[in-house]
CSV table of C-alpha atoms in Angstrom, one decimal:
chain,number,residue,atom,x,y,z
A,146,LYS,CA,-4.3,14.4,-10.5
A,147,LEU,CA,-3.3,10.8,-9.7
A,148,ARG,CA,-5.4,9.5,-12.6
A,149,GLY,CA,-3.9,12.1,-15.0
A,150,LYS,CA,-1.1,11.8,-17.6
A,151,ASP,CA,1.6,12.8,-15.1
A,152,PHE,CA,0.9,9.8,-12.8
A,153,PHE,CA,-1.2,6.8,-13.7
A,154,ASN,CA,-2.3,8.0,-17.1
A,155,VAL,CA,-5.4,5.9,-16.9
A,156,LYS,CA,-6.8,7.0,-20.3
A,157,GLN,CA,-3.9,5.5,-22.1
A,158,ASN,CA,-2.9,2.8,-19.6
A,159,PRO,CA,-6.0,1.6,-17.8
A,160,TYR,CA,-4.4,-1.6,-16.3
A,161,ILE,CA,-1.7,-2.3,-13.9
A,162,THR,CA,-0.5,-5.9,-14.1
A,163,PHE,CA,1.8,-8.3,-12.4
A,164,ARG,CA,2.7,-11.5,-14.3
A,165,SER,CA,4.5,-14.1,-12.2
A,166,THR,CA,7.6,-15.7,-13.7
A,167,LYS,CA,8.9,-17.6,-10.6
A,168,VAL,CA,7.5,-18.7,-7.2
A,169,LYS,CA,9.8,-19.6,-4.4
A,170,GLN,CA,8.7,-20.8,-1.0
A,171,THR,CA,10.8,-19.0,1.6
A,172,GLY,CA,9.1,-20.3,4.8
A,173,PRO,CA,6.3,-22.6,6.0
A,174,LEU,CA,3.7,-20.0,4.8
A,175,THR,CA,5.7,-17.4,3.0
A,176,PHE,CA,6.6,-17.1,-0.7
A,177,GLU,CA,8.5,-14.8,-3.0
A,178,VAL,CA,7.0,-14.2,-6.4
A,179,ASP,CA,9.3,-12.7,-9.2
A,180,GLY,CA,7.4,-11.2,-12.0
A,181,ASP,CA,6.9,-8.6,-14.6
A,182,PHE,CA,5.2,-5.5,-13.2
A,183,THR,CA,3.6,-3.2,-15.7
A,184,ILE,CA,2.4,0.3,-15.0
A,185,ARG,CA,1.9,3.2,-17.4
A,186,GLY,CA,3.1,0.8,-20.3
A,187,VAL,CA,6.5,0.3,-18.6
A,188,THR,CA,7.4,-3.2,-17.6
A,189,LYS,CA,10.1,-4.0,-15.0
A,190,LYS,CA,11.1,-7.1,-12.9
A,191,GLU,CA,9.8,-6.8,-9.3
A,192,LYS,CA,9.2,-9.1,-6.3
A,193,LEU,CA,6.0,-9.7,-4.5
A,194,VAL,CA,6.2,-11.3,-1.0
A,195,LEU,CA,3.3,-13.4,0.1
A,196,THR,CA,2.1,-14.9,3.3
A,197,ASP,CA,-0.7,-17.5,3.5
A,198,SER,CA,-2.8,-17.8,6.6
A,199,GLY,CA,-4.7,-20.9,5.8
A,200,LYS,CA,-2.3,-23.8,6.2
A,201,GLY,CA,-4.5,-27.0,6.5
A,202,SER,CA,-7.7,-25.0,6.4
A,203,PRO,CA,-10.5,-25.0,3.9
A,204,SER,CA,-10.0,-21.2,3.5
A,205,GLY,CA,-7.6,-18.4,4.2
A,206,ASN,CA,-6.0,-15.2,3.3
A,207,ILE,CA,-2.9,-14.4,1.2
A,208,ILE,CA,-1.4,-11.1,2.2
A,209,GLY,CA,1.3,-9.6,-0.1
A,210,THR,CA,3.5,-6.6,-0.4
A,211,MET,CA,5.7,-5.1,-3.1
A,212,ALA,CA,7.6,-1.8,-3.4
A,213,PHE,CA,8.7,0.0,-6.5
A,214,ASP,CA,10.2,3.4,-7.4
A,215,ARG,CA,7.6,5.4,-9.1
A,216,LYS,CA,10.1,7.4,-11.1
A,217,GLU,CA,11.3,4.2,-12.9
A,218,TYR,CA,7.8,4.0,-14.3
A,219,GLY,CA,7.6,7.6,-15.5
A,220,MET,CA,5.8,9.1,-12.6
A,221,ASN,CA,8.1,12.0,-12.2
A,222,SER,CA,5.8,14.9,-11.3
A,223,GLY,CA,4.6,16.0,-7.9
A,224,ILE,CA,1.2,17.4,-6.7
A,225,PRO,CA,1.4,20.9,-5.3
A,226,PHE,CA,1.4,20.9,-1.5
A,227,ILE,CA,1.4,17.0,-1.3
A,228,LYS,CA,4.6,15.1,-0.7
A,229,ILE,CA,4.7,11.7,-2.5
A,230,ALA,CA,7.5,9.3,-1.8
A,231,ASN,CA,9.6,7.9,-4.7
A,232,ARG,CA,9.3,4.4,-3.2
A,233,VAL,CA,5.7,3.2,-3.4
A,234,GLU,CA,4.4,0.2,-1.5
A,235,VAL,CA,1.6,-1.9,-2.8
A,236,SER,CA,-0.4,-4.3,-0.6
A,237,VAL,CA,-2.7,-7.0,-1.6
A,238,ASN,CA,-5.1,-9.1,0.4
A,239,LEU,CA,-6.7,-12.1,-1.2
A,240,ARG,CA,-9.3,-14.4,0.3
A,241,TRP,CA,-9.3,-18.0,-0.9
A,242,ILE,CA,-11.7,-20.9,-0.3
A,243,ARG,CA,-10.8,-24.5,-1.4
A,244,ILE,CA,-13.6,-25.8,-3.4
A,245,SER,CA,-12.5,-29.4,-4.0
A,246,GLY,CA,-9.4,-31.6,-4.1
A,247,PRO,CA,-6.8,-32.1,-1.5
A,248,PRO,CA,-5.5,-29.3,0.6
A,249,PRO,CA,-2.3,-27.5,-0.6
A,250,VAL,CA,1.0,-29.1,0.4
A,251,PHE,CA,3.6,-26.7,1.8
A,252,GLU,CA,7.2,-27.5,2.4
A,253,GLN,CA,8.2,-27.5,6.1
């Protein structure tokens, strides 16, 4: 049901994308990323909040969250006997390893 035309419609729109337009450091290891989020062929401005765990390390994790209203992207139907919230939270967890060059510089 979720892959069908009433929700993700993966046959017609197989990709979900987030293209960053602005990155702002909000703390020593936190960032807000504004961008264009596209799902089901609908693009809207959204904000992704990221936290980096690897300050000064050769590797680390970047954990992020973003929430969106599924109805704004055309996912209006429900699934019988299953309650789905209108506000959907997306989580990302990226592992990074510095291959070469100086470590990243974060504002304090």
